[in-house]
XYZ file of C-alpha atoms in Angstrom:
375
model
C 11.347 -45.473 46.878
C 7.884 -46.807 48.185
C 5.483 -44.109 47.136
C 2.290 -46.274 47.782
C 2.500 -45.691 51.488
C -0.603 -43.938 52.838
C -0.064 -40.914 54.684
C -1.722 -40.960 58.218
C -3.902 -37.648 58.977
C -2.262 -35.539 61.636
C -5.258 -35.454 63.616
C -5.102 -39.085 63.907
C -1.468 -38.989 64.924
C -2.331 -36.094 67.448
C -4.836 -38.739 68.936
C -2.811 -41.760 68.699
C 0.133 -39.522 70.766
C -2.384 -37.811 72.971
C -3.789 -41.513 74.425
C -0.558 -43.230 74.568
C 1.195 -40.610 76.675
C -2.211 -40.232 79.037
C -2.146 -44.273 79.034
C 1.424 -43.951 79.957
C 1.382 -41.912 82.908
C -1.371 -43.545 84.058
C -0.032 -46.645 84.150
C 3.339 -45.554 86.014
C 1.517 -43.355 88.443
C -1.207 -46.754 89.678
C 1.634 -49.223 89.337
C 4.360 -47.721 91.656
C 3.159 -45.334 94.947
C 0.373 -43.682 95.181
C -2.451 -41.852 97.983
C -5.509 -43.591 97.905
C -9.135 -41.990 97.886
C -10.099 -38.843 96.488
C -6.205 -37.882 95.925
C -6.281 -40.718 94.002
C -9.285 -39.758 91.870
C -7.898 -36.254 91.307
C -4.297 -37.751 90.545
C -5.826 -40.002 88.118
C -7.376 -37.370 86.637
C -4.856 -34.703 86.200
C -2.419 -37.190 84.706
C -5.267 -38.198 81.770
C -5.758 -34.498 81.840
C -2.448 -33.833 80.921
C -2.003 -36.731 78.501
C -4.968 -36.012 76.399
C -4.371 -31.968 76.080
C -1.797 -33.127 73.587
C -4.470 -33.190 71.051
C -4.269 -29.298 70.625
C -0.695 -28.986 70.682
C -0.593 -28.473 66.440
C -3.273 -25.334 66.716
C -2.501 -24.072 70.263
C 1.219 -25.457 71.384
C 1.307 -22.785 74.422
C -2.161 -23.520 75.458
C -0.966 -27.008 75.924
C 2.123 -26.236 77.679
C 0.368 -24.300 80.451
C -2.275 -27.135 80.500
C 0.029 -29.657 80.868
C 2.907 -28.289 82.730
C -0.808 -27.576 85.455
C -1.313 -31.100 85.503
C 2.410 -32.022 86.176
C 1.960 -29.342 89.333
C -1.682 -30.910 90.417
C -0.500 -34.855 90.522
C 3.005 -33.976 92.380
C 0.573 -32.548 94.995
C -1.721 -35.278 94.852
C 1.213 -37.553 95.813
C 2.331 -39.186 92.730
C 6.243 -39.517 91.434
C 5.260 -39.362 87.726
C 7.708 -37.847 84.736
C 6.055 -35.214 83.507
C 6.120 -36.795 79.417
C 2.767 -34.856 78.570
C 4.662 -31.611 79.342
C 7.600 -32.603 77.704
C 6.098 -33.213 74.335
C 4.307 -29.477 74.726
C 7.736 -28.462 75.215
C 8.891 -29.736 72.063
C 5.751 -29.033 70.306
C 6.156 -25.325 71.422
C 9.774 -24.908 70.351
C 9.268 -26.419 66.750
C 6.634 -24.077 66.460
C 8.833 -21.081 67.189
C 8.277 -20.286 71.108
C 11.314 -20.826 72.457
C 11.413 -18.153 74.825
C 7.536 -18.753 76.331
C 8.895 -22.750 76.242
C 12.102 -21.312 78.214
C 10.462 -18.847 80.483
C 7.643 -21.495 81.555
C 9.965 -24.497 82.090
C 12.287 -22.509 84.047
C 9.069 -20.979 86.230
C 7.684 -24.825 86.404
C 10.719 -26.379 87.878
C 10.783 -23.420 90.714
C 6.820 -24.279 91.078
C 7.246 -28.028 91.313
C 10.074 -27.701 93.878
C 7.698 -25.575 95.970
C 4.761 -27.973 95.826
C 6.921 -30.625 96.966
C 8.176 -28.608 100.098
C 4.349 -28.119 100.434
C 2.179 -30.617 100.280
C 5.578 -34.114 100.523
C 6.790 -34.302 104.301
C 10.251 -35.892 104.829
C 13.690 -34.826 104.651
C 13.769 -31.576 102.116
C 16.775 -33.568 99.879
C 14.336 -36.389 99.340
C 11.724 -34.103 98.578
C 13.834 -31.882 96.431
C 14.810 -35.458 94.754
C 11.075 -36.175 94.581
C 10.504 -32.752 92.520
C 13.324 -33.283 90.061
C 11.547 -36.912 89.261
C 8.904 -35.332 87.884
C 10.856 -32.859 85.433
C 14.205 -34.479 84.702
C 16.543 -31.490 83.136
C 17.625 -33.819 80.928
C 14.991 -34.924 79.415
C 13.309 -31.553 79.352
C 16.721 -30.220 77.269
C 16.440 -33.340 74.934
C 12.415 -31.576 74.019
C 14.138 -28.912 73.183
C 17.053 -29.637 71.090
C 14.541 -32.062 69.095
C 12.264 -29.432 68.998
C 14.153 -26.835 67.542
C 16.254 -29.406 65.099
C 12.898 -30.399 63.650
C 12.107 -26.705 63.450
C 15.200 -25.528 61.827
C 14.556 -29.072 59.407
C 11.078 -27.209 58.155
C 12.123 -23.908 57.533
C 15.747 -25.565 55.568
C 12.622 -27.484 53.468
C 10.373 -24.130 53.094
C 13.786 -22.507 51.913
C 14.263 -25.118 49.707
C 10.767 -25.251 48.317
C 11.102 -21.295 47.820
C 14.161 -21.386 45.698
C 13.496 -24.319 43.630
C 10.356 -22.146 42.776
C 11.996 -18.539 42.225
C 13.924 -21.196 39.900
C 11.312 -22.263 38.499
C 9.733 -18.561 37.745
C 12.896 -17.428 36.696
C 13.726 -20.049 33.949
C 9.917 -19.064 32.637
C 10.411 -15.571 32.196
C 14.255 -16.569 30.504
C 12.295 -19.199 27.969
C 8.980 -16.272 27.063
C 11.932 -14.181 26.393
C 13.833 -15.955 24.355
C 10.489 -16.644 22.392
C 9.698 -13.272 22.039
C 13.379 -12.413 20.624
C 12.852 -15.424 18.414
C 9.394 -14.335 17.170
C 10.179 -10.909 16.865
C 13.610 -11.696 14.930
C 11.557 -14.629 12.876
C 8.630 -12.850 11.886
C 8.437 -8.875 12.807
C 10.514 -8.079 9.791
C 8.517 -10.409 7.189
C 5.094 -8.928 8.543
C 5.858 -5.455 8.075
C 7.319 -6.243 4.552
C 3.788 -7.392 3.657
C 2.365 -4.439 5.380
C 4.460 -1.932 3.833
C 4.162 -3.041 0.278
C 0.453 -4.054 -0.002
C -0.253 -0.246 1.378
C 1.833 1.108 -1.212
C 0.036 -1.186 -3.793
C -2.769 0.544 -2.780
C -2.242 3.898 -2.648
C -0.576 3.817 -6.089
C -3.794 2.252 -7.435
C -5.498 4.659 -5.836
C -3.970 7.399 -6.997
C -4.015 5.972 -10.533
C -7.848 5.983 -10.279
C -8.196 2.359 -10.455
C -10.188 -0.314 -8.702
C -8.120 -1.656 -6.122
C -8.391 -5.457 -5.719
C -10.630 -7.095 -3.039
C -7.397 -9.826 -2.754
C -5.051 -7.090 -1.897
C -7.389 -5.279 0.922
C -7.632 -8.055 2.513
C -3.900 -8.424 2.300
C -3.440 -5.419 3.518
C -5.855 -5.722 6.374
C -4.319 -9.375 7.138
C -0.878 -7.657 7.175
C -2.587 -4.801 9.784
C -4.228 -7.367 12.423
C -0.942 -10.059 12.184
C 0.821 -6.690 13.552
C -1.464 -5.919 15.875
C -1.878 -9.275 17.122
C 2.272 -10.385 17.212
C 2.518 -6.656 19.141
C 0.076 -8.426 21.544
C 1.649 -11.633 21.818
C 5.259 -9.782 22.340
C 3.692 -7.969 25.031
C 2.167 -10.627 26.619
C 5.522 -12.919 26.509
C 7.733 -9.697 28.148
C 4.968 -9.638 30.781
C 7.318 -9.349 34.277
C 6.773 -8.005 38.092
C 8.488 -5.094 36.306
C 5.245 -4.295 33.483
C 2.336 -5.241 34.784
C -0.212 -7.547 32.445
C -3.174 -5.697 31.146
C -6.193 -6.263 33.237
C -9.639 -4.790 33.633
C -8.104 -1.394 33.541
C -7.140 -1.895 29.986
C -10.460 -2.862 28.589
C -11.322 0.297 28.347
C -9.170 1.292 25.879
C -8.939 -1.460 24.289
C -12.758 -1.091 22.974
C -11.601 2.345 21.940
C -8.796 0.826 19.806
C -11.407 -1.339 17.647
C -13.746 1.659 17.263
C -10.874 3.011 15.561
C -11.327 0.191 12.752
C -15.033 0.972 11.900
C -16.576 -1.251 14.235
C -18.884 0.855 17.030
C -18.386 -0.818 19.789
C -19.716 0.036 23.347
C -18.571 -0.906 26.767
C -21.020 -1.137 29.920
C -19.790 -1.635 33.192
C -22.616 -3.292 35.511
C -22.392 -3.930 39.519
C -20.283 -2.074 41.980
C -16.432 -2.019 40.631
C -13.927 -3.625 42.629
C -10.254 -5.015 43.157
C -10.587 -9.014 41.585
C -7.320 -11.564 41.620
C -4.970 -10.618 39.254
C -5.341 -13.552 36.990
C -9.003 -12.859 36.381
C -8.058 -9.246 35.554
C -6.074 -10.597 32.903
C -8.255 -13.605 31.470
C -11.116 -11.255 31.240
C -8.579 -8.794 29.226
C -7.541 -11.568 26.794
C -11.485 -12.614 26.894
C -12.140 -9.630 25.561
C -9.647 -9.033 23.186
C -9.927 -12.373 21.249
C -13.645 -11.877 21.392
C -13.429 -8.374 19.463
C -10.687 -9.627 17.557
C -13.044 -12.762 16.207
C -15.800 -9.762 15.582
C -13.434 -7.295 13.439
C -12.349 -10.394 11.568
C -14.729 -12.752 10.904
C -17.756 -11.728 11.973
C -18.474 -8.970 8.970
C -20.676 -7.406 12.314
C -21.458 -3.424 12.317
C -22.105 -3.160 16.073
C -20.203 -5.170 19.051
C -21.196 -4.715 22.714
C -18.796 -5.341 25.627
C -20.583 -6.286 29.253
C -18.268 -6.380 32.518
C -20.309 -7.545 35.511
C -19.612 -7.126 38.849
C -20.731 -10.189 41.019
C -20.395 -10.731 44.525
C -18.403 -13.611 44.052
C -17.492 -13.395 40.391
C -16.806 -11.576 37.066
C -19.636 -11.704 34.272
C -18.433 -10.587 30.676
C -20.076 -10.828 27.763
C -19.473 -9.674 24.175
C -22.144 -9.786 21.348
C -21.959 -8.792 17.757
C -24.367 -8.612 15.241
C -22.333 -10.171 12.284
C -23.765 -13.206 10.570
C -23.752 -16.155 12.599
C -26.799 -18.565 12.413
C -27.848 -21.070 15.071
C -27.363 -23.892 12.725
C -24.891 -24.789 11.919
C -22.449 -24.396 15.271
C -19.402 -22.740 14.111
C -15.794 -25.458 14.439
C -14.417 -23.371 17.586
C -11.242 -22.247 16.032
C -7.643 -21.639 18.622
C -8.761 -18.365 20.213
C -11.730 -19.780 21.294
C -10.281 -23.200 22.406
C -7.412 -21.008 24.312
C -10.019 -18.876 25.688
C -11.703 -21.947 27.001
C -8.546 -23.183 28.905
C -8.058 -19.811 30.698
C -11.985 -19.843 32.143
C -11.170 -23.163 33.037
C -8.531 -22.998 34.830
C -9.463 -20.736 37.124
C -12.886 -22.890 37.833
C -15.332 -20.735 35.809
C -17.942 -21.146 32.978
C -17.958 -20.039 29.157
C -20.643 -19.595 26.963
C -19.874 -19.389 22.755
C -22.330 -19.962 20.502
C -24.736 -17.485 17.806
C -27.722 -15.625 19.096
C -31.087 -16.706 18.281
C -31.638 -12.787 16.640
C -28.265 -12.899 15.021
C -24.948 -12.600 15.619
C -22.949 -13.913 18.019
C -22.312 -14.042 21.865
C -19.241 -15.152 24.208
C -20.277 -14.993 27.339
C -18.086 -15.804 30.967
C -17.959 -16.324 34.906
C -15.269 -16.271 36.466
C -15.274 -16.794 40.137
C -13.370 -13.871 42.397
C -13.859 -15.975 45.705
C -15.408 -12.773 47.160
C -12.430 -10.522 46.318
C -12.729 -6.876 47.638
């Protein structure tokens, strides 16, 4: 299969059609019979006329049926036995576009006008005039435009079908494969995690209640074993994600600052700009945004205070989350898998992202994430 070929723009093929069928009826109307003078001119002119309208027949395929199927009526009058081409490829520009009945309804009313014109305006015996009529819109030709037309129409829509299934396919084998990771997660590791959990509380509370010192190592075990819960609860959640449960989103923020308040760190939300509706996946990378930014804080950051910022833009979403832990300007922290994920999501929907410490301390993740003027 030759993929190198270059495609040709359709404008260009609109063009190259639109001259050679006004090049071709000009040339058959001059080179057999034809008035002379100024019935010439306006022959002349109606058949370029009609030729060149063919440019518009992608964007406007009934404006350039009644423009050219005018033209076909103008140069009968005018005297000149042409075959009306230019309205024959309207007709089967208007049919694979879906107006068959307009296409129907007009050719049917054109063949009645063009019969009249010729009684009109052609003297000699009615049969030859008649004959002189039915030169200029063959029926056969004029059912050929339409049985191409509407074979190359029910052609595209067979290919849209096709393109539609093979992505429900595609959709549908995701959502099979995050489920079967989240069974094989949740089988794999749910059951391990809450072991740890379990039995580092209970090594706690028994030292505890013994009145001794409980060991720095197992806190932080137990506090390890409390965010790997929280965090493969998240990731769970995020891998069941269907049309069914909706992901979280900017509606979800909210609580989830309340959550980490819960674990001793005061944090504070501010909402800035005049809410509204944003695409769906910026709802949910400013969500995850969030989260992994808070996440970083409760973990890492041994901060006191974190403050969330949501932004309302005209055409995008500002966030920003600072903390007041113990980050320094120099050296830049290695940018660990959160942030390197977080990265990839503001990047893939075209915006920017800011991570580095604060120049008073602490440190700040800020983002922009266009909403192409979402309302």
């Amino acid at each position: 299969m030759d993929n190198g070929r270059l495609a040709v723009p359709a404008a260009v093929t609109d063009w190259v059609i639109a001259v050679g069928v006004a090049a071709l009826l000009l040339g058959t109307g001059l080179s057999g019979a034809h008035p002379a003078g100024g019935r010439e001119l306006l022959g002349c002119a109606l058949l370029a006329a009609g030729g060149l309208a063919l440019v518009g027949r992608r964007r406007a395929p009934l404006v350039v049926l009644a423009v050219t199927g005018l033209s076909a009526v103008g140069y009968l009058g005018a005297g000149f036995d042409v075959l009306a081409v230019s309205y024959l490829v309207a007709v089967y520009g208007a049919v694979r576009a879906g107006h068959r009945t307009v296409a129907l309804a007009a050719s049917v009313a054109l063949v009645a006008v063009l019969h009249l014109t010729a009684l009109i305006f052609h003297s000699g015996p009615p049969l030859e005039v008649v004959a002189q009529a039915r030169n200029t819109l063959e029926m056969a030709w004029l059912i050929a435009a339409f049985a191409a037309g509407e074979a190359v129409r029910q052609a595209e829509r067979r290919a849209d079908e096709a393109e539609r299934t093979r992505e429900e396919t595609a959709r549908r084998r995701a959502d099979e494969e995050r489920l079967r990771i989240a069974r094989e997660l949740h089988d794999s590791l749910t059951h391990q995690i809450s072991v740890i959990k379990v039995q580092s509380e209970v090594a706690v509370h028994v030292a505890r209640r013994r009145g001794e010192q409980v060991p720095e190592a197992l806190s932080a075990i137990q506090e390890a074993g409390r965010e790997a819960s929280r965090e493969l609860r998240a990731t769970l959640e995020a891998l069941r994600d269907d049309d069914t449960t909706p992901p979280h989103g900017l509606d979800h923020i909210p609580k989830l600052v309340k959550g980490f308040q819960t674990t001793g760190l005061e944090t504070t939300l501010t909402v800035e700009g005049h809410p509204h509706d944003v695409p769906a996946a910026v709802g949910r990378t400013a969500y995850r945004i969030v989260q992994e930014s808070l996440t970083n804080v409760a973990r890492h950051a041994a901060a006191t205070t974190a403050a969330v910022l949501i932004d309302y833009r005209q055409d995008a979403l500002a966030i920003r989350v600072d903390d007041n832990g113990k980050a320094t300007p120099h050296p830049a922290p290695t940018p660990g898998l959160g942030l390197l994920g977080m990265r990839e999501r503001v990047t893939a929907l075209g915006g920017q992202l800011r991570t580095e410490p604060r120049s008073t301390g602490g440190f700040t993740v800020q983002a922009e994430l266009p909403t192409n003027g979402a309302l």
